[in-house]
Amino acid sequence: MIRARFKLAFAGFALDVDLELPGRGVTAVFGHSGSGKTTLLRCISGLERVAGGELSVNGAVWQDADTFVSTHRRPLGYVFQEASLFSHLSVRRNLEFGMKRTPLAHRRGGLDACIDLLGIRPLLDRATEGLSGGERQRVAIARALAVSPELLLLDEPLASLDLARKQEILPYLERLHDDLEIPVLYVSHAPDEVARLADHVVLLEHGRVVAQGALQDTLSRLDLAGVFAEDMGAVIEATIGEHDDSDHLTRLDFPGGSVHVSRCSEAPGSRMRFRIQARDVSLATQKPVRTSILNVFEAHVVEIADATIPGQVLVKLSVGATPFIARISGRSRRELRIETGSSVWAQVKSVAVLH
């Protein structure tokens, strides 16, 4: 577990957080610009020294009333928005520089594991100045891992990349999620990145934690509709059931049902994550017949709240053990007499597989 408690005041801004975070997996620190995300990472790294702060990482105390471990002595890797590579060194030499920071007795594995995890072996002998933005960030992450960190901090590593470069690097970030045994704190203001990569979410506003918890639980909270806005919806863990080659479809099984999506390349039994946005779910009080929508579920209404759009409401549903969210008009709710506890049919118009 990561235990972090910091209070810090600047002119016009104050950070006040008290966190207990998982000691493994990816925790997304999410919030709009100016919410305190980067300041929190600077406190955790020791770049910002906070009087009275507390920090421990999986039992190791990095800061308390009697202790302050300086940044260069903290076993962490830090990747910034802009890859801070040494332009006078090759990719290989950049990685070796990171590894040489770590005493031999504390090294876990060698460079090969970092190189293969980030897919940068073809880049090793190249100069860093000739790399694309996505390649530079992959090298920066590999260099951060080369120090054998016990905590990896990623401060909006995709913020400076265009859409094509983001799509290039996201599969490698997913490898971090699947393969690393250390905790990762991933700062972002992009809900799609959070939905794809995170296990746990911390939501910051004006320097304070307004929500935190498991990804699926946090994203489906109706009281956070104003934060996620158009990105409100459900993220669901599933397993590939089977492929239908004749219709080019794949069935994804989850607790409560199955969805059909465009054919995936992964083998049956593989774990997948998919996302259903509230705007893509419509409701009916009778089972739809002769409809072109493939994914239709019997559901129960758990909660209803006003949406951020005037005249619309959010309806939280239970599909078996899995939460869905629908956004419908207030008029539709009244005409269909949808209330908490109602039984309805949810029609899912679009499912986004998060590869």
Coordinates of C-alpha atoms in Angstrom, one line a residue:
M1 CA 0.0 0.0 0.0
I2 CA 1.0 3.6 -0.6
R3 CA 0.2 6.0 2.2
A4 CA 0.5 9.7 1.3
R5 CA -0.5 12.7 3.4
F6 CA 0.4 16.2 2.3
K7 CA -0.7 19.8 3.0
L8 CA 0.9 22.5 1.0
A9 CA -0.1 26.1 0.3
F10 CA 0.9 28.4 -2.6
A11 CA -0.5 31.8 -3.5
G12 CA -4.0 31.0 -4.8
F13 CA -3.7 27.2 -4.5
A14 CA -3.6 24.6 -1.7
L15 CA -3.0 20.9 -1.8
D16 CA -4.6 18.8 1.0
V17 CA -4.6 15.1 0.4
D18 CA -4.7 12.0 2.6
L19 CA -4.5 8.8 0.5
E20 CA -4.2 5.1 0.8
L21 CA -3.5 3.6 -2.6
P22 CA -3.0 0.0 -3.8
G23 CA 0.6 -1.3 -3.7
R24 CA 0.4 -2.8 -7.2
G25 CA -1.4 -1.9 -10.4
V26 CA -2.1 1.4 -12.1
T27 CA -3.6 4.3 -10.1
A28 CA -4.8 7.1 -12.3
V29 CA -4.6 10.6 -10.7
F30 CA -7.4 12.3 -12.7
G31 CA -8.5 15.9 -12.8
H32 CA -8.7 19.1 -14.9
S33 CA -5.7 21.4 -15.4
G34 CA -4.8 23.2 -12.1
S35 CA -6.4 20.5 -9.9
G36 CA -3.0 19.6 -8.3
K37 CA -2.1 16.4 -10.1
T38 CA 1.5 17.3 -10.9
T39 CA 2.0 18.9 -7.5
L40 CA 1.0 15.7 -5.8
L41 CA 3.5 13.7 -7.9
R42 CA 6.2 16.3 -7.0
C43 CA 5.4 15.7 -3.3
I44 CA 5.6 12.0 -3.7
S45 CA 8.9 12.2 -5.6
G46 CA 10.4 14.5 -3.0
L47 CA 10.9 17.3 -5.5
E48 CA 8.5 19.4 -3.4
R49 CA 9.4 19.1 0.3
V50 CA 6.3 19.4 2.5
A51 CA 6.7 20.1 6.2
G52 CA 4.7 17.6 8.2
G53 CA 4.1 15.3 5.2
E54 CA 4.0 11.6 5.3
L55 CA 4.8 9.0 2.7
S56 CA 5.3 5.3 2.8
V57 CA 5.5 2.8 -0.2
N58 CA 4.8 -0.8 0.6
G59 CA 6.1 -0.5 4.1
A60 CA 9.2 1.6 3.3
V61 CA 9.0 5.1 4.9
W62 CA 10.1 7.8 2.6
Q63 CA 8.9 10.7 4.7
D64 CA 7.5 11.3 8.2
A65 CA 8.2 13.5 11.2
D66 CA 11.7 12.0 11.6
T67 CA 12.6 11.0 8.0
F68 CA 13.0 12.6 4.6
V69 CA 14.5 10.5 1.9
S70 CA 15.8 12.9 -0.8
T71 CA 14.7 12.4 -4.4
H72 CA 17.9 10.9 -5.7
R73 CA 17.7 8.2 -2.9
R74 CA 14.1 7.3 -3.5
P75 CA 13.8 4.1 -5.6
L76 CA 11.4 5.6 -8.1
G77 CA 11.1 6.2 -11.8
Y78 CA 9.7 9.5 -13.1
V79 CA 8.5 10.2 -16.6
F80 CA 7.4 13.8 -17.5
Q81 CA 5.2 15.1 -20.2
E82 CA 8.2 15.8 -22.4
A83 CA 10.8 13.0 -22.6
S84 CA 13.9 14.4 -21.0
L85 CA 16.5 12.3 -22.8
F86 CA 20.2 13.1 -23.2
S87 CA 20.5 14.3 -26.8
H88 CA 24.3 13.6 -26.8
L89 CA 23.7 9.9 -26.0
S90 CA 22.3 7.1 -28.0
V91 CA 19.1 5.3 -26.9
R92 CA 21.3 2.5 -25.5
R93 CA 23.5 5.0 -23.5
N94 CA 20.4 6.7 -22.1
L95 CA 19.2 3.4 -20.8
E96 CA 22.6 2.5 -19.3
F97 CA 22.7 5.9 -17.6
G98 CA 19.5 5.0 -15.8
M99 CA 20.7 1.6 -14.8
K100 CA 24.0 2.8 -13.4
R101 CA 22.1 5.0 -10.9
T102 CA 21.0 1.8 -9.1
P103 CA 23.4 -0.2 -6.9
L104 CA 24.1 -3.6 -8.2
A105 CA 22.5 -5.3 -5.2
H106 CA 19.2 -3.5 -5.8
R107 CA 18.9 -4.2 -9.5
R108 CA 16.0 -6.4 -10.5
G109 CA 16.7 -8.0 -13.9
G110 CA 18.6 -6.3 -16.7
L111 CA 18.0 -3.9 -19.5
D112 CA 16.7 -6.5 -21.8
A113 CA 13.4 -6.8 -19.9
C114 CA 12.8 -3.0 -20.1
I115 CA 13.8 -3.0 -23.8
D116 CA 11.4 -5.8 -24.7
L117 CA 8.6 -4.4 -22.6
L118 CA 8.7 -1.1 -24.4
G119 CA 9.5 -2.6 -27.8
I120 CA 12.6 -0.4 -28.4
R121 CA 15.2 -2.9 -29.4
P122 CA 15.3 -1.5 -33.0
L123 CA 16.0 1.9 -31.6
L124 CA 19.0 1.1 -29.4
D125 CA 21.8 2.5 -31.7
R126 CA 19.8 5.6 -32.8
A127 CA 20.3 9.1 -31.7
T128 CA 17.5 10.4 -29.5
E129 CA 17.0 13.6 -31.6
G130 CA 15.7 11.5 -34.6
L131 CA 13.0 9.7 -32.6
S132 CA 9.3 10.4 -32.9
G133 CA 7.4 11.7 -29.9
G134 CA 6.0 8.2 -29.1
E135 CA 9.4 6.6 -29.5
R136 CA 11.0 9.2 -27.2
Q137 CA 8.4 8.5 -24.5
R138 CA 8.9 4.7 -24.8
V139 CA 12.6 5.2 -24.3
A140 CA 11.9 7.6 -21.3
I141 CA 9.7 4.9 -19.7
A142 CA 12.3 2.2 -20.3
R143 CA 15.0 4.4 -18.7
A144 CA 12.8 5.0 -15.7
L145 CA 12.3 1.3 -15.3
A146 CA 16.0 0.6 -15.7
V147 CA 16.7 2.0 -12.2
S148 CA 14.6 -0.9 -10.8
P149 CA 12.1 1.4 -9.1
E150 CA 9.7 0.5 -6.4
L151 CA 7.3 3.1 -7.7
L152 CA 6.8 4.5 -11.2
L153 CA 5.4 8.0 -11.7
L154 CA 4.0 9.0 -15.1
D155 CA 3.0 12.7 -15.4
E156 CA 0.7 12.9 -18.5
P157 CA 3.1 11.0 -20.8
L158 CA 0.8 11.3 -23.7
A159 CA -0.1 15.0 -23.4
S160 CA 2.3 16.3 -25.9
L161 CA 1.6 13.6 -28.5
D162 CA -0.8 13.7 -31.5
L163 CA -3.5 11.1 -31.8
A164 CA -1.5 8.7 -34.0
R165 CA 1.5 8.8 -31.6
K166 CA -0.9 8.2 -28.6
Q167 CA -2.3 5.1 -30.4
E168 CA 1.3 4.0 -31.0
I169 CA 2.3 4.1 -27.3
L170 CA -0.9 3.0 -25.5
P171 CA -0.4 -0.7 -26.1
Y172 CA 3.0 -0.4 -24.4
L173 CA 1.5 1.4 -21.5
E174 CA -1.0 -1.5 -21.2
R175 CA 2.0 -3.8 -21.0
L176 CA 3.1 -1.9 -17.9
H177 CA -0.4 -2.6 -16.4
D178 CA -0.1 -6.3 -17.1
D179 CA 3.5 -7.1 -16.5
L180 CA 4.8 -4.8 -13.7
E181 CA 4.6 -5.9 -10.1
I182 CA 5.3 -2.4 -8.8
P183 CA 2.7 0.4 -8.3
V184 CA 2.3 3.0 -11.1
L185 CA 0.8 6.5 -10.5
Y186 CA -0.5 7.7 -13.9
V187 CA -1.5 11.4 -14.1
S188 CA -4.0 12.3 -16.7
H189 CA -6.9 14.6 -17.6
A190 CA -8.1 12.3 -20.4
P191 CA -11.0 10.0 -19.4
D192 CA -10.2 7.6 -22.3
E193 CA -6.7 7.0 -21.0
V194 CA -8.0 6.4 -17.5
A195 CA -10.6 3.9 -18.7
R196 CA -8.1 2.0 -20.7
L197 CA -5.2 1.8 -18.3
A198 CA -6.2 2.3 -14.6
D199 CA -7.3 -0.1 -11.9
H200 CA -7.8 2.6 -9.3
V201 CA -8.8 6.2 -9.7
V202 CA -8.1 9.3 -7.6
L203 CA -10.1 12.3 -8.6
L204 CA -8.6 15.7 -7.7
E205 CA -10.4 19.1 -7.7
H206 CA -8.8 22.3 -6.4
G207 CA -6.1 20.4 -4.6
R208 CA -8.5 18.0 -2.8
V209 CA -9.5 14.4 -3.3
V210 CA -13.2 14.4 -4.2
A211 CA -13.4 10.7 -5.0
Q212 CA -11.2 7.6 -5.1
G213 CA -11.7 3.9 -5.6
A214 CA -11.7 1.0 -8.0
L215 CA -12.0 2.2 -11.7
Q216 CA -15.4 0.6 -12.4
D217 CA -17.0 1.8 -9.2
T218 CA -15.7 5.4 -9.6
L219 CA -16.6 5.9 -13.2
S220 CA -20.1 4.7 -12.6
R221 CA -20.8 7.1 -9.8
L222 CA -23.7 9.4 -10.8
D223 CA -22.6 12.2 -8.5
L224 CA -19.4 12.6 -10.6
A225 CA -21.3 13.3 -13.8
G226 CA -20.1 16.9 -13.9
V227 CA -16.5 15.7 -13.9
F228 CA -16.7 13.1 -16.6
A229 CA -19.5 14.9 -18.6
E230 CA -19.7 13.3 -22.1
D231 CA -17.4 10.5 -21.0
M232 CA -19.8 9.2 -18.4
G233 CA -20.3 5.5 -18.7
A234 CA -19.2 2.0 -17.6
V235 CA -15.9 0.2 -18.0
I236 CA -16.3 -3.5 -17.8
E237 CA -13.8 -6.4 -17.5
A238 CA -14.6 -9.3 -19.8
T239 CA -13.3 -12.6 -21.2
I240 CA -13.4 -13.5 -24.9
G241 CA -15.9 -16.2 -25.2
E242 CA -15.8 -17.1 -28.9
H243 CA -15.3 -15.7 -32.4
D244 CA -18.0 -15.8 -35.1
D245 CA -16.0 -15.7 -38.3
S246 CA -19.0 -15.8 -40.6
D247 CA -20.3 -12.5 -39.2
H248 CA -16.8 -11.2 -38.1
L249 CA -17.9 -10.8 -34.5
T250 CA -16.5 -11.7 -31.1
R251 CA -18.5 -12.5 -28.0
L252 CA -17.2 -10.9 -24.8
D253 CA -18.5 -12.5 -21.5
F254 CA -18.8 -10.5 -18.3
P255 CA -20.6 -11.0 -15.0
G256 CA -24.2 -10.6 -16.0
G257 CA -24.1 -11.3 -19.7
S258 CA -22.3 -11.0 -23.0
V259 CA -21.7 -8.4 -25.7
H260 CA -20.9 -8.9 -29.4
V261 CA -18.3 -6.6 -30.9
S262 CA -16.3 -6.5 -34.1
R263 CA -14.0 -9.4 -34.3
C264 CA -10.9 -9.2 -32.0
S265 CA -7.6 -10.8 -32.8
E266 CA -7.0 -12.2 -29.3
A267 CA -7.7 -15.8 -28.5
P268 CA -10.7 -17.1 -26.6
G269 CA -10.1 -16.9 -22.9
S270 CA -8.2 -13.7 -23.1
R271 CA -9.1 -10.9 -20.8
M272 CA -10.4 -7.7 -22.3
R273 CA -11.8 -4.4 -21.1
F274 CA -14.6 -2.6 -22.9
R275 CA -16.5 0.7 -22.4
I276 CA -20.1 1.6 -22.8
Q277 CA -20.8 5.3 -22.7
A278 CA -24.1 6.5 -21.2
R279 CA -25.1 8.3 -24.3
D280 CA -25.0 5.0 -26.2
V281 CA -27.6 3.2 -24.0
S282 CA -31.3 3.6 -24.6
L283 CA -34.1 2.1 -22.4
A284 CA -37.4 0.3 -23.1
T285 CA -40.0 -1.2 -20.8
Q286 CA -40.6 -4.2 -23.0
K287 CA -38.1 -6.4 -24.7
P288 CA -37.3 -4.9 -28.2
V289 CA -38.1 -7.1 -31.1
R290 CA -36.9 -6.9 -34.7
T291 CA -34.1 -4.4 -33.9
S292 CA -30.8 -3.9 -35.5
I293 CA -29.1 -3.5 -32.1
L294 CA -27.2 -6.6 -31.2
N295 CA -26.6 -6.0 -27.5
V296 CA -29.9 -5.9 -25.5
F297 CA -30.0 -6.6 -21.8
E298 CA -32.6 -7.1 -19.1
A299 CA -31.7 -4.7 -16.3
H300 CA -32.9 -3.1 -13.0
V301 CA -32.8 0.6 -12.2
V302 CA -30.5 1.2 -9.2
E303 CA -30.3 5.0 -9.1
I304 CA -31.5 8.1 -11.1
A305 CA -29.8 11.6 -11.1
D306 CA -29.9 14.7 -13.2
A307 CA -27.4 14.8 -16.0
T308 CA -25.2 17.9 -16.7
I309 CA -27.3 18.5 -19.8
P310 CA -30.6 20.3 -19.1
G311 CA -33.7 18.1 -19.6
Q312 CA -31.7 14.8 -19.4
V313 CA -31.2 12.3 -16.6
L314 CA -28.7 9.5 -15.8
V315 CA -30.0 6.1 -15.0
K316 CA -27.7 3.6 -13.2
L317 CA -28.6 0.1 -14.1
S318 CA -27.6 -3.4 -12.8
V319 CA -27.1 -6.0 -15.5
G320 CA -26.6 -9.0 -13.4
A321 CA -23.6 -8.0 -11.2
T322 CA -22.4 -5.3 -13.6
P323 CA -23.3 -1.6 -13.5
F324 CA -24.4 0.2 -16.7
I325 CA -25.4 3.8 -17.1
A326 CA -27.9 5.3 -19.5
R327 CA -28.5 8.9 -20.4
I328 CA -32.1 9.6 -21.5
S329 CA -34.4 12.6 -21.6
G330 CA -36.5 13.6 -18.6
R331 CA -39.6 13.3 -20.8
S332 CA -38.7 9.7 -21.7
R333 CA -38.2 8.8 -18.1
R334 CA -41.7 10.2 -17.2
E335 CA -43.5 8.6 -20.2
L336 CA -41.9 5.2 -19.5
R337 CA -42.4 5.7 -15.8
I338 CA -38.9 4.7 -15.0
E339 CA -38.1 4.7 -11.2
T340 CA -35.6 3.2 -8.9
G341 CA -36.3 -0.5 -8.8
S342 CA -38.0 -0.6 -12.3
S343 CA -37.2 -3.5 -14.6
V344 CA -36.1 -2.3 -18.1
W345 CA -34.4 -3.4 -21.2
A346 CA -31.1 -1.7 -22.1
Q347 CA -30.2 -1.3 -25.7
V348 CA -26.5 -0.7 -26.2
K349 CA -25.8 1.1 -29.5
S350 CA -22.0 1.1 -29.3
V351 CA -19.3 -0.8 -27.5
A352 CA -15.7 0.4 -27.4
V353 CA -13.2 -2.4 -26.9
L354 CA -10.2 -1.0 -25.0
H355 CA -7.3 -2.9 -26.6

